[in-house]
Short mmCIF file of C-alpha atoms in Angstrom, two decimals:
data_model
loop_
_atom_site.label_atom_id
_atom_site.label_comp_id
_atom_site.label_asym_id
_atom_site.label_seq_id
_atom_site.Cartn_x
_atom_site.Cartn_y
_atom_site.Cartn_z
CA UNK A 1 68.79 61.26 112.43
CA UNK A 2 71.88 59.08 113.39
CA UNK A 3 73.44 60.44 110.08
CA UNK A 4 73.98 63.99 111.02
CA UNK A 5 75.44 63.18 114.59
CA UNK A 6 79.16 62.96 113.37
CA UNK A 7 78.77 66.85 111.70
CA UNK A 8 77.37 68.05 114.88
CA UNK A 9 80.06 66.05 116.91
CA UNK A 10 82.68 67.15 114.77
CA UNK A 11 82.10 71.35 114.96
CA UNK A 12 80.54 71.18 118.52
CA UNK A 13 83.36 69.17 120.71
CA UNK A 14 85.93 71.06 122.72
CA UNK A 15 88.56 73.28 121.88
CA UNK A 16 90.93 71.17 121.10
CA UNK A 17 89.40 68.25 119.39
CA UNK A 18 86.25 70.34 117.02
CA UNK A 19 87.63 70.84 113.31
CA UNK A 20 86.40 72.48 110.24
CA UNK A 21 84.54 70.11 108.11
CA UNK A 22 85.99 69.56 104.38
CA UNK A 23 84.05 70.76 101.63
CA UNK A 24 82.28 67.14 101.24
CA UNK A 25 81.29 67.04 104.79
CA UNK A 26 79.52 70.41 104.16
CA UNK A 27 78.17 69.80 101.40
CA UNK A 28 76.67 66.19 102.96
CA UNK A 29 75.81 67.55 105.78
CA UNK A 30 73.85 70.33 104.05
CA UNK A 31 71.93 67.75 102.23
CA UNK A 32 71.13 66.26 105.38
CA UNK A 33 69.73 69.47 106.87
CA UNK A 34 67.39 69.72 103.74
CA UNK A 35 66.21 66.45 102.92
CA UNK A 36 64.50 66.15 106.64
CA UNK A 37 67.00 63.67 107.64
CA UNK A 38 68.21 66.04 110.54
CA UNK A 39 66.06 66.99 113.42
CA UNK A 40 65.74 70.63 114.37
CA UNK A 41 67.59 69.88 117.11
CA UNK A 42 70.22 68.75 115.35
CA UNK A 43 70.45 71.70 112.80
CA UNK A 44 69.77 74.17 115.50
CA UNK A 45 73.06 72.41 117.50
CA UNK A 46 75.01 72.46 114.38
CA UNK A 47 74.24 75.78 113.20
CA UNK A 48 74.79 77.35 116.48
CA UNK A 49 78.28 75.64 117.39
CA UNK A 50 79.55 76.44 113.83
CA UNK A 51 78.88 79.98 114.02
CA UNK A 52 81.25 79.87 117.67
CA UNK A 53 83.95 77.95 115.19
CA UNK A 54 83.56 79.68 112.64
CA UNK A 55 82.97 79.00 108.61
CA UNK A 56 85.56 78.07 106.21
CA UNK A 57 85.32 78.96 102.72
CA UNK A 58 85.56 75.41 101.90
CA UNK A 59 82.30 74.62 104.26
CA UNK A 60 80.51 77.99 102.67
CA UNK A 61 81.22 76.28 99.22
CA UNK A 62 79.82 72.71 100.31
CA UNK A 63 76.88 74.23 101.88
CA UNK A 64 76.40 76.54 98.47
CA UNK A 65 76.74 73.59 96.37
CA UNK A 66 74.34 71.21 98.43
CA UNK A 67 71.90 73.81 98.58
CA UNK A 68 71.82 74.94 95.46
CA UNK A 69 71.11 71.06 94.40
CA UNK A 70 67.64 71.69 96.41
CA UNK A 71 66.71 75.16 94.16
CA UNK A 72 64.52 75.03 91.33
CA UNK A 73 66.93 77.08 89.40
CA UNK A 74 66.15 78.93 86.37
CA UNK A 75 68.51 79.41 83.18
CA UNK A 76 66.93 82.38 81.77
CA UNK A 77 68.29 83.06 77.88
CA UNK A 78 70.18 86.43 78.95
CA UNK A 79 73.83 86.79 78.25
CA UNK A 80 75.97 88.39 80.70
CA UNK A 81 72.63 88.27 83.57
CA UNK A 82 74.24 89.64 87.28
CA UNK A 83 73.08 88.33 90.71
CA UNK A 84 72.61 90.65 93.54
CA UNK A 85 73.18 88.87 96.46
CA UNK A 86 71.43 91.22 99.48
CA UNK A 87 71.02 89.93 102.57
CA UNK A 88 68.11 87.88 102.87
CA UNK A 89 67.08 89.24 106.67
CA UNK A 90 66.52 92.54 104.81
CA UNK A 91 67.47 96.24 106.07
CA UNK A 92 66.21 97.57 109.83
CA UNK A 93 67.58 101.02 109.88
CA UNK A 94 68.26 102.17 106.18
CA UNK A 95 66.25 102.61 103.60
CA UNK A 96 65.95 99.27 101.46
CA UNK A 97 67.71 100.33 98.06
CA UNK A 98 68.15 97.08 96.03
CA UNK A 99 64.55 97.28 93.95
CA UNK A 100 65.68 100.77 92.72
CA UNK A 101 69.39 99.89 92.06
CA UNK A 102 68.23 97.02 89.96
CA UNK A 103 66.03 98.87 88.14
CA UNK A 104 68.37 101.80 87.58
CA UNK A 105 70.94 98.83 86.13
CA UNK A 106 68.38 97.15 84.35
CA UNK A 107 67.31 100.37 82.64
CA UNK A 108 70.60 100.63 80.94
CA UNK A 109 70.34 97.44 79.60
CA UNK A 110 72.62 95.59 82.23
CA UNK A 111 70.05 92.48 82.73
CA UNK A 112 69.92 91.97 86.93
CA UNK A 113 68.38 89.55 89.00
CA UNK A 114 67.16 89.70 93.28
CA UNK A 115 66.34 87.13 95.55
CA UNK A 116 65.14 86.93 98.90
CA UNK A 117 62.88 85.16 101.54
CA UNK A 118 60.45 86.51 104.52
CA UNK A 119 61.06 86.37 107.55
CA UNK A 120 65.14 85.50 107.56
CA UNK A 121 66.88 86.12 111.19
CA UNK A 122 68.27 88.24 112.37
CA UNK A 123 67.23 91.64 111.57
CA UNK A 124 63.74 90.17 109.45
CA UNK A 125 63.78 93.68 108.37
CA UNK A 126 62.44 94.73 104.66
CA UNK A 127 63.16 93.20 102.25
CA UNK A 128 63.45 93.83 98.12
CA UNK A 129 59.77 91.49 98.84
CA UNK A 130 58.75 93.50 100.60
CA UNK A 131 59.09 96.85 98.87
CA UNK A 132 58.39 95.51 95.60
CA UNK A 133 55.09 93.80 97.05
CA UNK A 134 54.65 97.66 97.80
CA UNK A 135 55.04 98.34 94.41
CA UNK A 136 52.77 96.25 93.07
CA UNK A 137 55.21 93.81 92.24
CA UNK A 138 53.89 90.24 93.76
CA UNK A 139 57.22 88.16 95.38
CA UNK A 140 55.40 84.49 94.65
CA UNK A 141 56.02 84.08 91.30
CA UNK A 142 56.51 81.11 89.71
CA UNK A 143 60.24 80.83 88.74
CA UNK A 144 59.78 79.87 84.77
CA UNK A 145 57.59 83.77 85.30
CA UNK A 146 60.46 85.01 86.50
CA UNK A 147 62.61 83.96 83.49
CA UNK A 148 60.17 85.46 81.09
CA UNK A 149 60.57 88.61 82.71
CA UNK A 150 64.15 88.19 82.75
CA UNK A 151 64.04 87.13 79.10
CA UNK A 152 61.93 90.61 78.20
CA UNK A 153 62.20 92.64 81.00
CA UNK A 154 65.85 92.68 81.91
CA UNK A 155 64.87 91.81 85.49
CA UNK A 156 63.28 89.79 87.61
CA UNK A 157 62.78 88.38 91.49
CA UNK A 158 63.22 84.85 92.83
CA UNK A 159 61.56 84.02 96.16
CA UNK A 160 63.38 81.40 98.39
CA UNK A 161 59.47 79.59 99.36
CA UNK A 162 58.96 79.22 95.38
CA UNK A 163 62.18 78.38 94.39
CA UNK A 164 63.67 76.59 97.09
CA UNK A 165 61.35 75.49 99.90
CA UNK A 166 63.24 72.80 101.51
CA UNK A 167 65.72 76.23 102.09
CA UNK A 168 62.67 78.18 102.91
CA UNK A 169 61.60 74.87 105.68
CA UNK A 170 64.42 76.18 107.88
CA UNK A 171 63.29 79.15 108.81
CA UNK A 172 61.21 78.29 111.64
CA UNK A 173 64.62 76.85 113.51
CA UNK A 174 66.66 79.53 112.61
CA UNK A 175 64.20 82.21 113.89
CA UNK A 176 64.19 80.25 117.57
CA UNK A 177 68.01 81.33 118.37
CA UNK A 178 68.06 84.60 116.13
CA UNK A 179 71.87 84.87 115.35
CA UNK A 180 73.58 84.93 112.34
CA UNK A 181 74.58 81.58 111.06
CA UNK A 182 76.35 80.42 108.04
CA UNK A 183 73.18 80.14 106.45
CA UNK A 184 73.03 83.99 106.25
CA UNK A 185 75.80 83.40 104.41
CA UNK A 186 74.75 80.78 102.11
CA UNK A 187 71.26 82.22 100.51
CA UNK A 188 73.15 85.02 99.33
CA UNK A 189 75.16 83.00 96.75
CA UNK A 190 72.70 80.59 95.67
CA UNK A 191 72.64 82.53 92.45
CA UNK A 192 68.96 80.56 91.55
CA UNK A 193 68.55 82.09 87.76
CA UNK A 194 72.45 80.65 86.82
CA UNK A 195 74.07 84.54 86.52
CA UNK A 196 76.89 84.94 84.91
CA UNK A 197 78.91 86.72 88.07
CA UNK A 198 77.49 87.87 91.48
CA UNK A 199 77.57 90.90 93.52
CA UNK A 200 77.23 90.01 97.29
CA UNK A 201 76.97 92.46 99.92
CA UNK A 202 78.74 91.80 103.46
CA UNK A 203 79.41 93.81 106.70
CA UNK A 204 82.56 92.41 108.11
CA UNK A 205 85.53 92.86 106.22
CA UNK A 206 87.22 89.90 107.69
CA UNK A 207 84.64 87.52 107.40
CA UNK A 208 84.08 88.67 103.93
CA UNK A 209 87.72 88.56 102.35
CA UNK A 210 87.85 84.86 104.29
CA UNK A 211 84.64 84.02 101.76
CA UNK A 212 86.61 85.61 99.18
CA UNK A 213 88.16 82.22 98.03
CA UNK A 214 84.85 80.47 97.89
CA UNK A 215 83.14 82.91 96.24
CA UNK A 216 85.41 82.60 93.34
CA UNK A 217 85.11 78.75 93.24
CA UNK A 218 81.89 79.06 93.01
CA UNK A 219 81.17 81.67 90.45
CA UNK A 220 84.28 83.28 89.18
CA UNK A 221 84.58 87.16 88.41
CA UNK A 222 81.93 87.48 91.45
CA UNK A 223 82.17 90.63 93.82
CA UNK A 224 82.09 91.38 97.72
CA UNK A 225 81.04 94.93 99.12
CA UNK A 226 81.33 95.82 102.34
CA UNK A 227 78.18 97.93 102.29
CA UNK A 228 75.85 99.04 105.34
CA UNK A 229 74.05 96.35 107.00
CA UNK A 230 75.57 94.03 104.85
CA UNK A 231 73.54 95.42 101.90
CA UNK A 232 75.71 95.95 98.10
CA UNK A 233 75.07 99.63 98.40
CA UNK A 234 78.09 102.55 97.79
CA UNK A 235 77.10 105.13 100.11
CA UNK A 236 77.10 108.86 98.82
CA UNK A 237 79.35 110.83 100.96
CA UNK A 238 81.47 107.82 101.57
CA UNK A 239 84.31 105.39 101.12
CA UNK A 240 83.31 102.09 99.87
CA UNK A 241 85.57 98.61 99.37
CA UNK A 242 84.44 96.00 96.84
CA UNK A 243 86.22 93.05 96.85
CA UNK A 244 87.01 90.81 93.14
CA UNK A 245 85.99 86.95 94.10
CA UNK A 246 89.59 86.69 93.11
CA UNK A 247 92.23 87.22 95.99
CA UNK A 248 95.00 87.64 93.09
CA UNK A 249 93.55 90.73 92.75
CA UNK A 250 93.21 94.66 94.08
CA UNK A 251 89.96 95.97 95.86
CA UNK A 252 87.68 98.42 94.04
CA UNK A 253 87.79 101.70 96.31
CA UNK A 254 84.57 103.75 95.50
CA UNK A 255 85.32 107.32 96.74
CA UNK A 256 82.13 108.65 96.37
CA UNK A 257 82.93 112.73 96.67
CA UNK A 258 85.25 112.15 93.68
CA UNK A 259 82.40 110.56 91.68
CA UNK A 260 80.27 114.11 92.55
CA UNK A 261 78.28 112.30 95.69
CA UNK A 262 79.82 114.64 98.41
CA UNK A 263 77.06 115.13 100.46
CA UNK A 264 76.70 111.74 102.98
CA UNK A 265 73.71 110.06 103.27
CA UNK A 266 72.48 109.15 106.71
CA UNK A 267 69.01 108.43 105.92
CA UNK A 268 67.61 106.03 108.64
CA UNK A 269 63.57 105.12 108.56
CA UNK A 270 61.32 102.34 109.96
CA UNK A 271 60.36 99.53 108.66
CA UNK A 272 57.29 100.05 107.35
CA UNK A 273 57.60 98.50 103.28
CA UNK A 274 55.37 101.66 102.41
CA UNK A 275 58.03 104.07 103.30
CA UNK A 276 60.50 102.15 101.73
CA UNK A 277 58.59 101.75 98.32
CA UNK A 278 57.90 105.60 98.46
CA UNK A 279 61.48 106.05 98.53
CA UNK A 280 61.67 103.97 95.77
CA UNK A 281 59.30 105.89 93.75
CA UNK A 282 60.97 109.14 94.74
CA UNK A 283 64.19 107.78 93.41
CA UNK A 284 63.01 106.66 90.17
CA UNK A 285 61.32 109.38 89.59
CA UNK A 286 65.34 111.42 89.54
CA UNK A 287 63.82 113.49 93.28
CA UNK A 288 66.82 114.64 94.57
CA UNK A 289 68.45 113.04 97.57
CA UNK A 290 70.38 111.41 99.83
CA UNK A 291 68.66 107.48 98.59
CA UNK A 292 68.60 108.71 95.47
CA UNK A 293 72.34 109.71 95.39
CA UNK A 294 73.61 105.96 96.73
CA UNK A 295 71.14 104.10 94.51
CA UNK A 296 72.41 106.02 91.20
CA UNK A 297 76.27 105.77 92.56
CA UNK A 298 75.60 101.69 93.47
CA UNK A 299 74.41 101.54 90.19
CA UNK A 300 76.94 102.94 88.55
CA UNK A 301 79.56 100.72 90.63
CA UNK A 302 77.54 98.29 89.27
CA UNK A 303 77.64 98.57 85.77
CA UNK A 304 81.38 99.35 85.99
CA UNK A 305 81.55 95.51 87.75
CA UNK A 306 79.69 93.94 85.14
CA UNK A 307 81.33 95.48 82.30
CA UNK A 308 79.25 97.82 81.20
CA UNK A 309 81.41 100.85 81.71
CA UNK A 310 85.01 100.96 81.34
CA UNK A 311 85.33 103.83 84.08
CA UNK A 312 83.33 104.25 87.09
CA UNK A 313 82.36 107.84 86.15
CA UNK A 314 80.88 106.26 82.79
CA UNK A 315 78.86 103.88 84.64
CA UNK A 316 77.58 106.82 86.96
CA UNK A 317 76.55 108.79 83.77
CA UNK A 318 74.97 105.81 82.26
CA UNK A 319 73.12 105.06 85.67
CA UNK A 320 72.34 109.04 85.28
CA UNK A 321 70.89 108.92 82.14
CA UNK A 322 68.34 106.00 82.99
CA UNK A 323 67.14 108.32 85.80
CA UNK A 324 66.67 111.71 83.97
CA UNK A 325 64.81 110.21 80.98
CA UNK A 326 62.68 108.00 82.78
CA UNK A 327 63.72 104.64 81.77
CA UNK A 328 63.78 103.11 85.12
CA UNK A 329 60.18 104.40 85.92
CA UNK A 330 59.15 102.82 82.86
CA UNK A 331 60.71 99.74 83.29
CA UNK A 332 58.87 99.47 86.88
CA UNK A 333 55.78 100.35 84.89
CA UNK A 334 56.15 97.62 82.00
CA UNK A 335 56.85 95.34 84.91
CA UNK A 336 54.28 95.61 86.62
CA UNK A 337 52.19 95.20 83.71
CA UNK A 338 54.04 92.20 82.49
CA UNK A 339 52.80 90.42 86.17
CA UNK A 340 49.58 91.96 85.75
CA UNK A 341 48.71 90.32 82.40
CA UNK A 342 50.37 87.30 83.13
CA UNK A 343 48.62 84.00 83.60
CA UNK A 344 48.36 83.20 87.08
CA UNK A 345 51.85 81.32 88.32
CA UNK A 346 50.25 79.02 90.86
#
């Protein structure tokens, strides 16, 4: 307990005497927070007073690279393998997109990998869990499952209370003040299966292009959207800004009427996983609409990212093509079979 007092003391005195940690300080202090050596009192004080200071990239990175010392992290034998980094507190007004995007990429032959937790502050809306639970598609998994399915598959889930449960402990605390903390922050880019670059999805621009620096530390060649509810998605209809890891370098603008998405898509629903896995179904089975016009275009952006496409309109058409000859149905199907005949992962 006495440990951890100096962090807390260090982000939570007054204005003029509180300082950023260095990246060592994060990353000890993040070991502190997950070993049990902290009280919740303690992380709840230091998570709290460093959201009113505000992260650093270089306290984003120590916290990344403590944390990621706690995850039972997979190295799955797929070359190139991309990380979607959603937000772990899920989606509250939009439809949750990130199970058919990853299918849609997967389909081509892009290998892609989600992970996620229940129950994550502060929207604990739906999650990918939660809509491919829906789908038949059970979240606990062991992780060496999920690098078969990787392995064969092309894709696979993590879940943060399988993979990294001292993470998952933490809940609990953070659900008792409800804000956004750096942590919210941090799950996203624990990259658990070792992929070769990440795709992380943000909502403010200025917190994101100050994580910009870390991110690239981290994993280089990694990218930042600002997407709707801090979710990876390109809206159809829309203007959307991804951001290279790299700060040397120019921001993708996705214009999506120039890639033939005109018509914008303001689809809001509840969160009810059902609704959100129908949506799902609708867009893998290539049902026009508004869901299904962002999930193609985000996966297009996608493969275009990861290198799959040397234009964006290419990666649209490939993303098109996995759609309209139902590879991405099919892949859901063989997945779901591949759980269904596995041996159970407990």
């Amino acid at each position: 307990m006495q440990a951890f007092i100096p962090y807390v003391q260090a982000v939570g005195r007054g204005e003029k005497l509180k300082r950023d940690l260095t990246r060592e300080e994060a990353r000890e202090a993040m070991r502190l927070m997950l070993d049990g050596t902290a009280t919740p009192a303690q992380i709840g004080a230091f998570l709290i007073t460093q959201r009113v200071k505000g992260e650093t990239a270089d306290e984003i990175e120590g916290f990344v690279e403590a944390a990621r010392t706690f995850c039972q992290q997979i190295r799955p034998r797929v070359p190139n393998l991309l990380d979607l980094g959603v937000p772990y507190d899920g989606k509250a007004r939009t439809p949750q997109l990130a199970p058919a995007i990853a299918l849609i990429v997967a389909a081509t032959g892009q290998p892609v990998v989600l992970h996620g937790a229940p129950g994550v502050p502060t929207k604990q809306g739906v999650t990918p869990a939660h809509v491919l639970e829906a789908l038949g598609i059970p979240a606990e998994q062991a992780p060496e499952a999920v690098a078969h399915q990787l392995e064969t598959l092309g894709i696979g889930y993590l879940h943060a209370p399988r993979f990294a449960p001292a993470w998952h402990a933490l809940t609990p605390v953070r659900q008792q003040f409800g804000l956004r903390t750096a942590l919210n922050t941090v799950e996203k880019l624990l990259n658990p299966a070792n992929a070769s670059r990440c795709v992380a999805g943000f909502f403010h621009r200025n917190y994101l292009l100050r994580m910009r620096a870390a991110v690239q530390r981290l994993f280089p060649g990694s990218w930042l959207v600002q997407g709707i509810e801090g979710s990876i998605e390109c809206r159809a209809g829309r203007t959307t800004r991804l951001y290279p890891a790299d700060e040397a370098a120019e921001p993708l603008v996705v214009e999506a009427p120039r890639l033939g998405f005109a018509t914008p898509d303001d689809t809001e629903v509840p969160a009810d996983a059902a609704i959100h896995a129908e949506i799902t179904r609708s867009i893998l089975a290539d049902r026009p609409s508004s869901s299904r016009d962002t999930a193609l275009l985000t996966a297009g952006v996608l493969l275009y990212v990861s290198g799959r496409a040397d234009r964006l309109a290419d990666g649209v058409e490939q993303a098109r093509a996995a759609l309209a000859d139902g590879k991405a149905f099919r892949l859901l199907q063989q997945w779901m079979e591949t759980v269904r005949t596995s041996a159970p992962s407990s």
